[in-house]
Short mmCIF file of C-alpha atoms in Angstrom, two decimals:
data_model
loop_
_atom_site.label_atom_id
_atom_site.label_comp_id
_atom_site.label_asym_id
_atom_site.label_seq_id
_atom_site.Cartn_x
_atom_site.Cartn_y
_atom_site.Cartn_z
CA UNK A 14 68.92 135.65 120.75
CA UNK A 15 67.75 132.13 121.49
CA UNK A 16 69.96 129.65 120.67
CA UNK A 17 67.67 127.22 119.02
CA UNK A 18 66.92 123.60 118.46
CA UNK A 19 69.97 122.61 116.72
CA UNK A 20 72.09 124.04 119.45
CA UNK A 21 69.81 122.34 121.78
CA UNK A 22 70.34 119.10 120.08
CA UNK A 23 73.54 119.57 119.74
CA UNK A 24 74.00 120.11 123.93
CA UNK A 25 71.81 116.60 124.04
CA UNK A 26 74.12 114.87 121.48
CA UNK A 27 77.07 115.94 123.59
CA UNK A 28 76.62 114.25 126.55
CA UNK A 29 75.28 110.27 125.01
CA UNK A 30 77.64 107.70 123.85
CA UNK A 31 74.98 107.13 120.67
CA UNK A 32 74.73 103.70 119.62
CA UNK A 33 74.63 102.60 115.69
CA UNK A 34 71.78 99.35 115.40
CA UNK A 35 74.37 96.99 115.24
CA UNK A 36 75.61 98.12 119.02
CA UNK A 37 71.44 98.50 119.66
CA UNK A 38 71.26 94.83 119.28
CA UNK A 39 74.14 94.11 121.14
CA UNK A 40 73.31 96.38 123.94
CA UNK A 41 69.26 94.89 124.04
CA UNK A 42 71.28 91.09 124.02
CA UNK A 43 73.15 92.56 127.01
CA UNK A 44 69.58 93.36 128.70
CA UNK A 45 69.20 97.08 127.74
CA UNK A 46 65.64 98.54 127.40
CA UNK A 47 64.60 99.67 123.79
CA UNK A 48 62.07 102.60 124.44
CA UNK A 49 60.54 103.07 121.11
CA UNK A 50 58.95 106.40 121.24
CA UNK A 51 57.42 106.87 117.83
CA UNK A 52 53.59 107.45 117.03
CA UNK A 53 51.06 104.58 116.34
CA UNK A 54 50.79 105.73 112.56
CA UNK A 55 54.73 105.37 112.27
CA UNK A 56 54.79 102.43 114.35
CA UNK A 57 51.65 100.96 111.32
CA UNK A 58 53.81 102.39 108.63
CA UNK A 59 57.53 101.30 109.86
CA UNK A 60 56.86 98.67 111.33
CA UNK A 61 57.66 96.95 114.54
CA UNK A 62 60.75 96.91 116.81
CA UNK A 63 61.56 93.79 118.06
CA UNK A 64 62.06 93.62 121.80
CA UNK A 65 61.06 97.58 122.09
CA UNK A 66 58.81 98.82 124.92
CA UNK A 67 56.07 101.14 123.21
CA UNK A 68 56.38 104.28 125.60
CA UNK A 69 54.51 108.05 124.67
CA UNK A 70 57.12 111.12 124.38
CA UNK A 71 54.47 112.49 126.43
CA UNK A 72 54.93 110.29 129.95
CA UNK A 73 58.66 109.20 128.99
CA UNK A 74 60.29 110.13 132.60
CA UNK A 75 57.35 108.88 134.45
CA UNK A 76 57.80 105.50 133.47
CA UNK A 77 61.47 105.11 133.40
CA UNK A 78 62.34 106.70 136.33
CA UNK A 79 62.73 104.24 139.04
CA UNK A 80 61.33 106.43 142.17
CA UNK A 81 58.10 107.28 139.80
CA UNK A 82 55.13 105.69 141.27
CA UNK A 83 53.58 105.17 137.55
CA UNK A 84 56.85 103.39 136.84
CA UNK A 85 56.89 100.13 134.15
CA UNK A 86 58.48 97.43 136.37
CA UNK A 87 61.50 97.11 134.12
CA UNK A 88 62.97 100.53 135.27
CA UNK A 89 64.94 98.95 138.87
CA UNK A 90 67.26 101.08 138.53
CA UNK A 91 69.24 104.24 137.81
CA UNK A 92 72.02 102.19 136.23
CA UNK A 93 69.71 100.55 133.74
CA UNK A 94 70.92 101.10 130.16
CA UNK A 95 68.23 102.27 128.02
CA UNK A 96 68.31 102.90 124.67
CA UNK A 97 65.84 105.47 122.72
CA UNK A 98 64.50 105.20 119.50
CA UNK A 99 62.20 107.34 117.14
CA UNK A 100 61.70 107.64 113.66
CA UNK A 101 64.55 109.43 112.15
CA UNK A 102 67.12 110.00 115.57
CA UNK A 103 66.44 113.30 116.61
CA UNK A 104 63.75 112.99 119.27
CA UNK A 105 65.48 110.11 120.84
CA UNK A 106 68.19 112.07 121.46
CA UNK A 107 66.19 114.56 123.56
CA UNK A 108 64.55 111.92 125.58
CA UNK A 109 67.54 110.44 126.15
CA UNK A 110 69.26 113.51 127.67
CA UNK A 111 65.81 114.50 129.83
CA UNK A 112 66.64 110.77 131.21
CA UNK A 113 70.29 111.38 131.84
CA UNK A 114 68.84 114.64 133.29
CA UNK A 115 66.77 112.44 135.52
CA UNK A 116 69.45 110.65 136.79
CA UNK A 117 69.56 107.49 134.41
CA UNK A 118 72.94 107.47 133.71
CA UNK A 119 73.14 105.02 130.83
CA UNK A 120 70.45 106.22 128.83
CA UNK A 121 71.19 107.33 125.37
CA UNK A 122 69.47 106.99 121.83
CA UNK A 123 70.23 104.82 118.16
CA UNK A 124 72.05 106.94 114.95
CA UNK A 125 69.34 106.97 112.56
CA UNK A 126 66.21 105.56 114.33
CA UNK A 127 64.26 103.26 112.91
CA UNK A 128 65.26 104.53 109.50
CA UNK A 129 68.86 103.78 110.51
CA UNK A 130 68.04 100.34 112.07
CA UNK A 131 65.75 99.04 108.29
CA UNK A 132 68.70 100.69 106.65
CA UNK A 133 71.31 98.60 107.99
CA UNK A 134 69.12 95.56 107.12
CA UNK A 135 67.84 94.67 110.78
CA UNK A 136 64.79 92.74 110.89
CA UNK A 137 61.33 94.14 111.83
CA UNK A 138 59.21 92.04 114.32
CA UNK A 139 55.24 90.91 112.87
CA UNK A 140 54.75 90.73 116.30
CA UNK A 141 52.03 92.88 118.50
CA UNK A 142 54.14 96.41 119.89
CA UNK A 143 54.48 95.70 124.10
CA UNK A 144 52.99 99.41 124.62
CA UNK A 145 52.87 100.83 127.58
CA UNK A 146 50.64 103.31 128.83
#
């Protein structure tokens, strides 16, 4: 029997030190990267993260791992801390363990998403998303 994909996120869960919004913002102040993974139509509908790096599920690894050659040029480093953030919290926290897979260390996701982060009041940016192809 397979174990399934709340076992699965479970396993993922168990190995990130998840950050509430609050600790987001501190962390991003602290010069974290904010990968915000979620679809242009949720990104239209949402709204905006500020400071967040627009990066597809799809090429994820390729662009924060540091020995990629289709690397963005803030990934230096294995120890970077990044943070991962999708709509609702789930599908961060999958990324964020294929990146601790990876070797980045201090990657790890936001409680809630972007659901989480308008919930506790956080401000949306009006500004353009810094995607990244």
């Amino acid at each position: 029997m397979c174990p399934g994909v709340d076992a699965l996120l479970e396993q993922a869960r168990a190995g990130l030190r998840r950050l509430t919004p609050h600790e987001t913002v501190e962390a991003v102040r602290g010069g974290a990267l904010l990968i915000d993974t979620r679809t242009e139509a949720q990104r239209r509908e949402e709204g905006e993260l500020p400071g967040a790096i627009v990066i597809d599920r799809t090429v994820l690894e390729w662009r924060l791992d540091p020995a990629s050659a289709w690397r963005i040029p803030e990934a230096t480093g294995y120890d970077r801390e990044i943070v991962v953030v999708c709509r609702e919290g789930y599908s961060s926290s999958l990324a964020a363990a294929s990146l601790q897979t990876l070797g980045l260390r201090q990657a790890t996701d936001m409680i809630g998403g972007v659901q989480g982060w308008r919930e506790a009041g956080l401000p949306m940016s009006d500004r353009p998303a810094d995607v990244r192809y």
